[in-house]
Structures are given as C-alpha cells and as structure tokens.
C-alpha cells in the first residue's frame, strides 16, 4: 500500500475542541506541534482521518490537509520578526 506525506494544519478557537483533535491525531500515531503535523498515509487513511477531524471541529474553525506530492520540491521558511 502506497503512503504519501500529508501536511495537516488547523486553527481551532476552543481548547476543548483542540484537545479532541489532538486525541484523534494521537490515536493515529501522528505527533502534532501546536497546530501542524506531517505524516504518511494512504489515500484511504487520509480520507478517513480528514472525515474524523472535519466532524470534530466547529463551523468557525479551519482545517487543512494537503498531500505533499514531492518532498524534493517542497520548501518552507520560518519568518522571524525582530521587535525593538
């Protein structure tokens, strides 16, 4: 079964809902750094996980789950703002 890398990000306002999402991710053995995770899933697993997360969050919350098609072409940058 082919597994692809997925990026999961969420913006959840209520702590109770956020804890439920973290619990779901933990059950899938997906570590979460605050509101972002990267994991390897089959398409069927990704669809199932997205459904679970989507049914957990509120209407005002945001959820992004994106398949990373090629890690060689994926770049990220952390922006650092110096406040003086």
JSON list of N, CA, C and O in Angstrom, two decimals, residues 35-83:
[
{"chain": "A", "resi": 35, "resn": "UNK", "atom": "N", "xyz": [-0.32, 23.32, 16.06]},
{"chain": "A", "resi": 35, "resn": "UNK", "atom": "CA", "xyz": [-1.44, 23.11, 15.13]},
{"chain": "A", "resi": 35, "resn": "UNK", "atom": "C", "xyz": [-0.98, 22.62, 13.76]},
{"chain": "A", "resi": 35, "resn": "UNK", "atom": "O", "xyz": [-1.66, 22.84, 12.77]},
{"chain": "A", "resi": 36, "resn": "UNK", "atom": "N", "xyz": [0.15, 21.95, 13.70]},
{"chain": "A", "resi": 36, "resn": "UNK", "atom": "CA", "xyz": [0.65, 21.45, 12.41]},
{"chain": "A", "resi": 36, "resn": "UNK", "atom": "C", "xyz": [1.30, 20.07, 12.59]},
{"chain": "A", "resi": 36, "resn": "UNK", "atom": "O", "xyz": [1.95, 19.81, 13.59]},
{"chain": "A", "resi": 37, "resn": "UNK", "atom": "N", "xyz": [1.11, 19.22, 11.58]},
{"chain": "A", "resi": 37, "resn": "UNK", "atom": "CA", "xyz": [1.69, 17.88, 11.59]},
{"chain": "A", "resi": 37, "resn": "UNK", "atom": "C", "xyz": [2.03, 17.45, 10.18]},
{"chain": "A", "resi": 37, "resn": "UNK", "atom": "O", "xyz": [1.43, 17.91, 9.22]},
{"chain": "A", "resi": 38, "resn": "UNK", "atom": "N", "xyz": [2.99, 16.55, 10.08]},
{"chain": "A", "resi": 38, "resn": "UNK", "atom": "CA", "xyz": [3.29, 15.87, 8.83]},
{"chain": "A", "resi": 38, "resn": "UNK", "atom": "C", "xyz": [3.27, 14.38, 9.12]},
{"chain": "A", "resi": 38, "resn": "UNK", "atom": "O", "xyz": [3.80, 13.93, 10.14]},
{"chain": "A", "resi": 39, "resn": "UNK", "atom": "N", "xyz": [2.62, 13.62, 8.23]},
{"chain": "A", "resi": 39, "resn": "UNK", "atom": "CA", "xyz": [2.51, 12.18, 8.44]},
{"chain": "A", "resi": 39, "resn": "UNK", "atom": "C", "xyz": [2.46, 11.47, 7.09]},
{"chain": "A", "resi": 39, "resn": "UNK", "atom": "O", "xyz": [2.31, 12.11, 6.06]},
{"chain": "A", "resi": 40, "resn": "UNK", "atom": "N", "xyz": [2.58, 10.15, 7.11]},
{"chain": "A", "resi": 40, "resn": "UNK", "atom": "CA", "xyz": [2.48, 9.34, 5.90]},
{"chain": "A", "resi": 40, "resn": "UNK", "atom": "C", "xyz": [1.21, 8.52, 5.98]},
{"chain": "A", "resi": 40, "resn": "UNK", "atom": "O", "xyz": [1.00, 7.78, 6.95]},
{"chain": "A", "resi": 41, "resn": "UNK", "atom": "N", "xyz": [0.35, 8.66, 4.95]},
{"chain": "A", "resi": 41, "resn": "UNK", "atom": "CA", "xyz": [-0.93, 7.96, 4.94]},
{"chain": "A", "resi": 41, "resn": "UNK", "atom": "C", "xyz": [-1.24, 7.47, 3.53]},
{"chain": "A", "resi": 41, "resn": "UNK", "atom": "O", "xyz": [-0.82, 8.08, 2.55]},
{"chain": "A", "resi": 42, "resn": "UNK", "atom": "N", "xyz": [-2.02, 6.40, 3.46]},
{"chain": "A", "resi": 42, "resn": "UNK", "atom": "CA", "xyz": [-2.57, 6.00, 2.17]},
{"chain": "A", "resi": 42, "resn": "UNK", "atom": "C", "xyz": [-3.74, 6.95, 1.88]},
{"chain": "A", "resi": 42, "resn": "UNK", "atom": "O", "xyz": [-4.21, 7.67, 2.77]},
{"chain": "A", "resi": 43, "resn": "UNK", "atom": "N", "xyz": [-4.23, 6.94, 0.66]},
{"chain": "A", "resi": 43, "resn": "UNK", "atom": "CA", "xyz": [-5.35, 7.81, 0.30]},
{"chain": "A", "resi": 43, "resn": "UNK", "atom": "C", "xyz": [-6.57, 7.48, 1.14]},
{"chain": "A", "resi": 43, "resn": "UNK", "atom": "O", "xyz": [-7.25, 8.38, 1.66]},
{"chain": "A", "resi": 44, "resn": "UNK", "atom": "N", "xyz": [-6.85, 6.20, 1.33]},
{"chain": "A", "resi": 44, "resn": "UNK", "atom": "CA", "xyz": [-7.99, 5.80, 2.14]},
{"chain": "A", "resi": 44, "resn": "UNK", "atom": "C", "xyz": [-7.85, 6.27, 3.59]},
{"chain": "A", "resi": 44, "resn": "UNK", "atom": "O", "xyz": [-8.80, 6.75, 4.20]},
{"chain": "A", "resi": 45, "resn": "UNK", "atom": "N", "xyz": [-6.65, 6.13, 4.15]},
{"chain": "A", "resi": 45, "resn": "UNK", "atom": "CA", "xyz": [-6.40, 6.58, 5.52]},
{"chain": "A", "resi": 45, "resn": "UNK", "atom": "C", "xyz": [-6.58, 8.10, 5.62]},
{"chain": "A", "resi": 45, "resn": "UNK", "atom": "O", "xyz": [-7.15, 8.60, 6.57]},
{"chain": "A", "resi": 46, "resn": "UNK", "atom": "N", "xyz": [-6.06, 8.82, 4.63]},
{"chain": "A", "resi": 46, "resn": "UNK", "atom": "CA", "xyz": [-6.17, 10.28, 4.63]},
{"chain": "A", "resi": 46, "resn": "UNK", "atom": "C", "xyz": [-7.64, 10.71, 4.59]},
{"chain": "A", "resi": 46, "resn": "UNK", "atom": "O", "xyz": [-8.05, 11.63, 5.32]},
{"chain": "A", "resi": 47, "resn": "UNK", "atom": "N", "xyz": [-8.43, 10.05, 3.77]},
{"chain": "A", "resi": 47, "resn": "UNK", "atom": "CA", "xyz": [-9.85, 10.38, 3.68]},
{"chain": "A", "resi": 47, "resn": "UNK", "atom": "C", "xyz": [-10.57, 10.10, 5.00]},
{"chain": "A", "resi": 47, "resn": "UNK", "atom": "O", "xyz": [-11.39, 10.88, 5.46]},
{"chain": "A", "resi": 48, "resn": "UNK", "atom": "N", "xyz": [-10.23, 8.98, 5.63]},
{"chain": "A", "resi": 48, "resn": "UNK", "atom": "CA", "xyz": [-10.84, 8.62, 6.91]},
{"chain": "A", "resi": 48, "resn": "UNK", "atom": "C", "xyz": [-10.46, 9.61, 8.00]},
{"chain": "A", "resi": 48, "resn": "UNK", "atom": "O", "xyz": [-11.31, 10.09, 8.76]},
{"chain": "A", "resi": 49, "resn": "UNK", "atom": "N", "xyz": [-9.17, 9.94, 8.08]},
{"chain": "A", "resi": 49, "resn": "UNK", "atom": "CA", "xyz": [-8.70, 10.89, 9.09]},
{"chain": "A", "resi": 49, "resn": "UNK", "atom": "C", "xyz": [-9.33, 12.25, 8.87]},
{"chain": "A", "resi": 49, "resn": "UNK", "atom": "O", "xyz": [-9.80, 12.89, 9.82]},
{"chain": "A", "resi": 50, "resn": "UNK", "atom": "N", "xyz": [-9.37, 12.73, 7.63]},
{"chain": "A", "resi": 50, "resn": "UNK", "atom": "CA", "xyz": [-9.98, 14.03, 7.35]},
{"chain": "A", "resi": 50, "resn": "UNK", "atom": "C", "xyz": [-11.44, 14.05, 7.78]},
{"chain": "A", "resi": 50, "resn": "UNK", "atom": "O", "xyz": [-11.91, 15.02, 8.39]},
{"chain": "A", "resi": 51, "resn": "UNK", "atom": "N", "xyz": [-12.15, 12.97, 7.52]},
{"chain": "A", "resi": 51, "resn": "UNK", "atom": "CA", "xyz": [-13.55, 12.88, 7.94]},
{"chain": "A", "resi": 51, "resn": "UNK", "atom": "C", "xyz": [-13.69, 12.97, 9.45]},
{"chain": "A", "resi": 51, "resn": "UNK", "atom": "O", "xyz": [-14.57, 13.68, 9.95]},
{"chain": "A", "resi": 52, "resn": "UNK", "atom": "N", "xyz": [-12.83, 12.27, 10.18]},
{"chain": "A", "resi": 52, "resn": "UNK", "atom": "CA", "xyz": [-12.88, 12.31, 11.64]},
{"chain": "A", "resi": 52, "resn": "UNK", "atom": "C", "xyz": [-12.61, 13.73, 12.15]},
{"chain": "A", "resi": 52, "resn": "UNK", "atom": "O", "xyz": [-13.31, 14.22, 13.03]},
{"chain": "A", "resi": 53, "resn": "UNK", "atom": "N", "xyz": [-11.59, 14.36, 11.59]},
{"chain": "A", "resi": 53, "resn": "UNK", "atom": "CA", "xyz": [-11.24, 15.72, 12.04]},
{"chain": "A", "resi": 53, "resn": "UNK", "atom": "C", "xyz": [-12.33, 16.71, 11.67]},
{"chain": "A", "resi": 53, "resn": "UNK", "atom": "O", "xyz": [-12.71, 17.57, 12.47]},
{"chain": "A", "resi": 54, "resn": "UNK", "atom": "N", "xyz": [-12.86, 16.60, 10.46]},
{"chain": "A", "resi": 54, "resn": "UNK", "atom": "CA", "xyz": [-13.89, 17.51, 9.98]},
{"chain": "A", "resi": 54, "resn": "UNK", "atom": "C", "xyz": [-15.15, 17.40, 10.85]},
{"chain": "A", "resi": 54, "resn": "UNK", "atom": "O", "xyz": [-15.80, 18.41, 11.13]},
{"chain": "A", "resi": 55, "resn": "UNK", "atom": "N", "xyz": [-15.48, 16.20, 11.30]},
{"chain": "A", "resi": 55, "resn": "UNK", "atom": "CA", "xyz": [-16.65, 16.01, 12.15]},
{"chain": "A", "resi": 55, "resn": "UNK", "atom": "C", "xyz": [-16.43, 16.49, 13.58]},
{"chain": "A", "resi": 55, "resn": "UNK", "atom": "O", "xyz": [-17.39, 16.60, 14.34]},
{"chain": "A", "resi": 56, "resn": "UNK", "atom": "N", "xyz": [-15.19, 16.76, 13.94]},
{"chain": "A", "resi": 56, "resn": "UNK", "atom": "CA", "xyz": [-14.86, 17.16, 15.30]},
{"chain": "A", "resi": 56, "resn": "UNK", "atom": "C", "xyz": [-14.83, 18.68, 15.47]},
{"chain": "A", "resi": 56, "resn": "UNK", "atom": "O", "xyz": [-15.21, 19.20, 16.51]},
{"chain": "A", "resi": 57, "resn": "UNK", "atom": "N", "xyz": [-14.37, 19.38, 14.44]},
{"chain": "A", "resi": 57, "resn": "UNK", "atom": "CA", "xyz": [-14.18, 20.83, 14.57]},
{"chain": "A", "resi": 57, "resn": "UNK", "atom": "C", "xyz": [-15.50, 21.58, 14.39]},
{"chain": "A", "resi": 57, "resn": "UNK", "atom": "O", "xyz": [-16.46, 21.06, 13.83]},
{"chain": "A", "resi": 58, "resn": "UNK", "atom": "N", "xyz": [-15.52, 22.82, 14.87]},
{"chain": "A", "resi": 58, "resn": "UNK", "atom": "CA", "xyz": [-16.69, 23.68, 14.76]},
{"chain": "A", "resi": 58, "resn": "UNK", "atom": "C", "xyz": [-16.71, 24.39, 13.41]},
{"chain": "A", "resi": 58, "resn": "UNK", "atom": "O", "xyz": [-15.71, 24.42, 12.69]},
{"chain": "A", "resi": 59, "resn": "UNK", "atom": "N", "xyz": [-17.84, 24.99, 13.10]},
{"chain": "A", "resi": 59, "resn": "UNK", "atom": "CA", "xyz": [-18.02, 25.69, 11.83]},
{"chain": "A", "resi": 59, "resn": "UNK", "atom": "C", "xyz": [-17.03, 26.83, 11.63]},
{"chain": "A", "resi": 59, "resn": "UNK", "atom": "O", "xyz": [-16.60, 27.11, 10.51]},
{"chain": "A", "resi": 60, "resn": "UNK", "atom": "N", "xyz": [-16.66, 27.51, 12.72]},
{"chain": "A", "resi": 60, "resn": "UNK", "atom": "CA", "xyz": [-15.77, 28.66, 12.64]},
{"chain": "A", "resi": 60, "resn": "UNK", "atom": "C", "xyz": [-14.29, 28.27, 12.60]},
{"chain": "A", "resi": 60, "resn": "UNK", "atom": "O", "xyz": [-13.43, 29.13, 12.40]},
{"chain": "A", "resi": 61, "resn": "UNK", "atom": "N", "xyz": [-13.98, 27.01, 12.81]},
{"chain": "A", "resi": 61, "resn": "UNK", "atom": "CA", "xyz": [-12.60, 26.54, 12.82]},
{"chain": "A", "resi": 61, "resn": "UNK", "atom": "C", "xyz": [-12.11, 26.26, 11.40]},
{"chain": "A", "resi": 61, "resn": "UNK", "atom": "O", "xyz": [-12.90, 26.13, 10.47]},
{"chain": "A", "resi": 62, "resn": "UNK", "atom": "N", "xyz": [-10.79, 26.14, 11.25]},
{"chain": "A", "resi": 62, "resn": "UNK", "atom": "CA", "xyz": [-10.18, 25.86, 9.94]},
{"chain": "A", "resi": 62, "resn": "UNK", "atom": "C", "xyz": [-9.39, 24.56, 10.01]},
{"chain": "A", "resi": 62, "resn": "UNK", "atom": "O", "xyz": [-8.75, 24.27, 11.02]},
{"chain": "A", "resi": 63, "resn": "UNK", "atom": "N", "xyz": [-9.41, 23.82, 8.91]},
{"chain": "A", "resi": 63, "resn": "UNK", "atom": "CA", "xyz": [-8.66, 22.56, 8.80]},
{"chain": "A", "resi": 63, "resn": "UNK", "atom": "C", "xyz": [-8.10, 22.46, 7.40]},
{"chain": "A", "resi": 63, "resn": "UNK", "atom": "O", "xyz": [-8.82, 22.65, 6.42]},
{"chain": "A", "resi": 64, "resn": "UNK", "atom": "N", "xyz": [-6.81, 22.19, 7.31]},
{"chain": "A", "resi": 64, "resn": "UNK", "atom": "CA", "xyz": [-6.15, 21.98, 6.02]},
{"chain": "A", "resi": 64, "resn": "UNK", "atom": "C", "xyz": [-5.43, 20.65, 6.08]},
{"chain": "A", "resi": 64, "resn": "UNK", "atom": "O", "xyz": [-4.67, 20.39, 7.03]},
{"chain": "A", "resi": 65, "resn": "UNK", "atom": "N", "xyz": [-5.67, 19.80, 5.08]},
{"chain": "A", "resi": 65, "resn": "UNK", "atom": "CA", "xyz": [-4.94, 18.55, 4.97]},
{"chain": "A", "resi": 65, "resn": "UNK", "atom": "C", "xyz": [-4.51, 18.44, 3.52]},
{"chain": "A", "resi": 65, "resn": "UNK", "atom": "O", "xyz": [-5.36, 18.29, 2.63]},
{"chain": "A", "resi": 66, "resn": "UNK", "atom": "N", "xyz": [-3.23, 18.54, 3.27]},
{"chain": "A", "resi": 66, "resn": "UNK", "atom": "CA", "xyz": [-2.71, 18.58, 1.90]},
{"chain": "A", "resi": 66, "resn": "UNK", "atom": "C", "xyz": [-1.70, 17.47, 1.68]},
{"chain": "A", "resi": 66, "resn": "UNK", "atom": "O", "xyz": [-0.81, 17.24, 2.50]},
{"chain": "A", "resi": 67, "resn": "UNK", "atom": "N", "xyz": [-1.84, 16.79, 0.54]},
{"chain": "A", "resi": 67, "resn": "UNK", "atom": "CA", "xyz": [-0.87, 15.77, 0.15]},
{"chain": "A", "resi": 67, "resn": "UNK", "atom": "C", "xyz": [0.34, 16.46, -0.45]},
{"chain": "A", "resi": 67, "resn": "UNK", "atom": "O", "xyz": [0.22, 17.30, -1.34]},
{"chain": "A", "resi": 68, "resn": "UNK", "atom": "N", "xyz": [1.52, 16.11, 0.05]},
{"chain": "A", "resi": 68, "resn": "UNK", "atom": "CA", "xyz": [2.76, 16.67, -0.47]},
{"chain": "A", "resi": 68, "resn": "UNK", "atom": "C", "xyz": [3.22, 15.76, -1.60]},
{"chain": "A", "resi": 68, "resn": "UNK", "atom": "O", "xyz": [3.62, 14.63, -1.37]},
{"chain": "A", "resi": 69, "resn": "UNK", "atom": "N", "xyz": [3.15, 16.25, -2.81]},
{"chain": "A", "resi": 69, "resn": "UNK", "atom": "CA", "xyz": [3.42, 15.39, -3.95]},
{"chain": "A", "resi": 69, "resn": "UNK", "atom": "C", "xyz": [4.89, 15.06, -4.12]},
{"chain": "A", "resi": 69, "resn": "UNK", "atom": "O", "xyz": [5.25, 14.03, -4.63]},
{"chain": "A", "resi": 70, "resn": "UNK", "atom": "N", "xyz": [5.78, 15.97, -3.72]},
{"chain": "A", "resi": 70, "resn": "UNK", "atom": "CA", "xyz": [7.20, 15.72, -3.86]},
{"chain": "A", "resi": 70, "resn": "UNK", "atom": "C", "xyz": [7.96, 16.49, -2.79]},
{"chain": "A", "resi": 70, "resn": "UNK", "atom": "O", "xyz": [7.99, 17.71, -2.82]},
{"chain": "A", "resi": 71, "resn": "UNK", "atom": "N", "xyz": [8.57, 15.76, -1.86]},
{"chain": "A", "resi": 71, "resn": "UNK", "atom": "CA", "xyz": [9.31, 16.44, -0.80]},
{"chain": "A", "resi": 71, "resn": "UNK", "atom": "C", "xyz": [10.52, 17.18, -1.34]},
{"chain": "A", "resi": 71, "resn": "UNK", "atom": "O", "xyz": [10.97, 18.15, -0.76]},
{"chain": "A", "resi": 72, "resn": "UNK", "atom": "N", "xyz": [11.04, 16.73, -2.48]},
{"chain": "A", "resi": 72, "resn": "UNK", "atom": "CA", "xyz": [12.20, 17.41, -3.06]},
{"chain": "A", "resi": 72, "resn": "UNK", "atom": "C", "xyz": [11.83, 18.83, -3.51]},
{"chain": "A", "resi": 72, "resn": "UNK", "atom": "O", "xyz": [12.68, 19.70, -3.59]},
{"chain": "A", "resi": 73, "resn": "UNK", "atom": "N", "xyz": [10.57, 19.04, -3.84]},
{"chain": "A", "resi": 73, "resn": "UNK", "atom": "CA", "xyz": [10.14, 20.34, -4.34]},
{"chain": "A", "resi": 73, "resn": "UNK", "atom": "C", "xyz": [9.36, 21.14, -3.30]},
{"chain": "A", "resi": 73, "resn": "UNK", "atom": "O", "xyz": [8.76, 22.14, -3.62]},
{"chain": "A", "resi": 74, "resn": "UNK", "atom": "N", "xyz": [9.34, 20.66, -2.07]},
{"chain": "A", "resi": 74, "resn": "UNK", "atom": "CA", "xyz": [8.60, 21.34, -1.02]},
{"chain": "A", "resi": 74, "resn": "UNK", "atom": "C", "xyz": [9.58, 22.15, -0.17]},
{"chain": "A", "resi": 74, "resn": "UNK", "atom": "O", "xyz": [10.55, 21.63, 0.35]},
{"chain": "A", "resi": 75, "resn": "UNK", "atom": "N", "xyz": [9.29, 23.43, -0.05]},
{"chain": "A", "resi": 75, "resn": "UNK", "atom": "CA", "xyz": [10.14, 24.32, 0.72]},
{"chain": "A", "resi": 75, "resn": "UNK", "atom": "C", "xyz": [9.30, 25.03, 1.76]},
{"chain": "A", "resi": 75, "resn": "UNK", "atom": "O", "xyz": [8.14, 25.32, 1.54]},
{"chain": "A", "resi": 76, "resn": "UNK", "atom": "N", "xyz": [9.92, 25.33, 2.88]},
{"chain": "A", "resi": 76, "resn": "UNK", "atom": "CA", "xyz": [9.24, 26.08, 3.93]},
{"chain": "A", "resi": 76, "resn": "UNK", "atom": "C", "xyz": [10.21, 27.08, 4.52]},
{"chain": "A", "resi": 76, "resn": "UNK", "atom": "O", "xyz": [11.42, 26.88, 4.50]},
{"chain": "A", "resi": 77, "resn": "UNK", "atom": "N", "xyz": [9.67, 28.14, 5.01]},
{"chain": "A", "resi": 77, "resn": "UNK", "atom": "CA", "xyz": [10.52, 29.17, 5.60]},
{"chain": "A", "resi": 77, "resn": "UNK", "atom": "C", "xyz": [9.83, 29.71, 6.83]},
{"chain": "A", "resi": 77, "resn": "UNK", "atom": "O", "xyz": [8.65, 30.01, 6.81]},
{"chain": "A", "resi": 78, "resn": "UNK", "atom": "N", "xyz": [10.56, 29.82, 7.90]},
{"chain": "A", "resi": 78, "resn": "UNK", "atom": "CA", "xyz": [10.04, 30.41, 9.11]},
{"chain": "A", "resi": 78, "resn": "UNK", "atom": "C", "xyz": [10.42, 31.87, 9.10]},
{"chain": "A", "resi": 78, "resn": "UNK", "atom": "O", "xyz": [11.60, 32.22, 9.00]},
{"chain": "A", "resi": 79, "resn": "UNK", "atom": "N", "xyz": [9.41, 32.73, 9.20]},
{"chain": "A", "resi": 79, "resn": "UNK", "atom": "CA", "xyz": [9.67, 34.16, 9.21]},
{"chain": "A", "resi": 79, "resn": "UNK", "atom": "C", "xyz": [9.89, 34.61, 10.65]},
{"chain": "A", "resi": 79, "resn": "UNK", "atom": "O", "xyz": [9.13, 34.28, 11.54]},
{"chain": "A", "resi": 80, "resn": "UNK", "atom": "N", "xyz": [10.94, 35.36, 10.84]},
{"chain": "A", "resi": 80, "resn": "UNK", "atom": "CA", "xyz": [11.28, 35.87, 12.17]},
{"chain": "A", "resi": 80, "resn": "UNK", "atom": "C", "xyz": [11.23, 37.38, 12.12]},
{"chain": "A", "resi": 80, "resn": "UNK", "atom": "O", "xyz": [11.90, 38.02, 11.31]},
{"chain": "A", "resi": 81, "resn": "UNK", "atom": "N", "xyz": [10.41, 37.95, 12.96]},
{"chain": "A", "resi": 81, "resn": "UNK", "atom": "CA", "xyz": [10.28, 39.41, 13.03]},
{"chain": "A", "resi": 81, "resn": "UNK", "atom": "C", "xyz": [10.97, 39.89, 14.31]},
{"chain": "A", "resi": 81, "resn": "UNK", "atom": "O", "xyz": [10.64, 39.43, 15.40]},
{"chain": "A", "resi": 82, "resn": "UNK", "atom": "N", "xyz": [11.91, 40.77, 14.17]},
{"chain": "A", "resi": 82, "resn": "UNK", "atom": "CA", "xyz": [12.60, 41.35, 15.33]},
{"chain": "A", "resi": 82, "resn": "UNK", "atom": "C", "xyz": [11.83, 42.56, 15.80]},
{"chain": "A", "resi": 82, "resn": "UNK", "atom": "O", "xyz": [11.63, 43.51, 15.05]},
{"chain": "A", "resi": 83, "resn": "UNK", "atom": "N", "xyz": [11.36, 42.50, 17.02]},
{"chain": "A", "resi": 83, "resn": "UNK", "atom": "CA", "xyz": [10.64, 43.66, 17.60]},
{"chain": "A", "resi": 83, "resn": "UNK", "atom": "C", "xyz": [11.62, 44.42, 18.47]},
{"chain": "A", "resi": 83, "resn": "UNK", "atom": "O", "xyz": [12.30, 43.86, 19.32]}
]
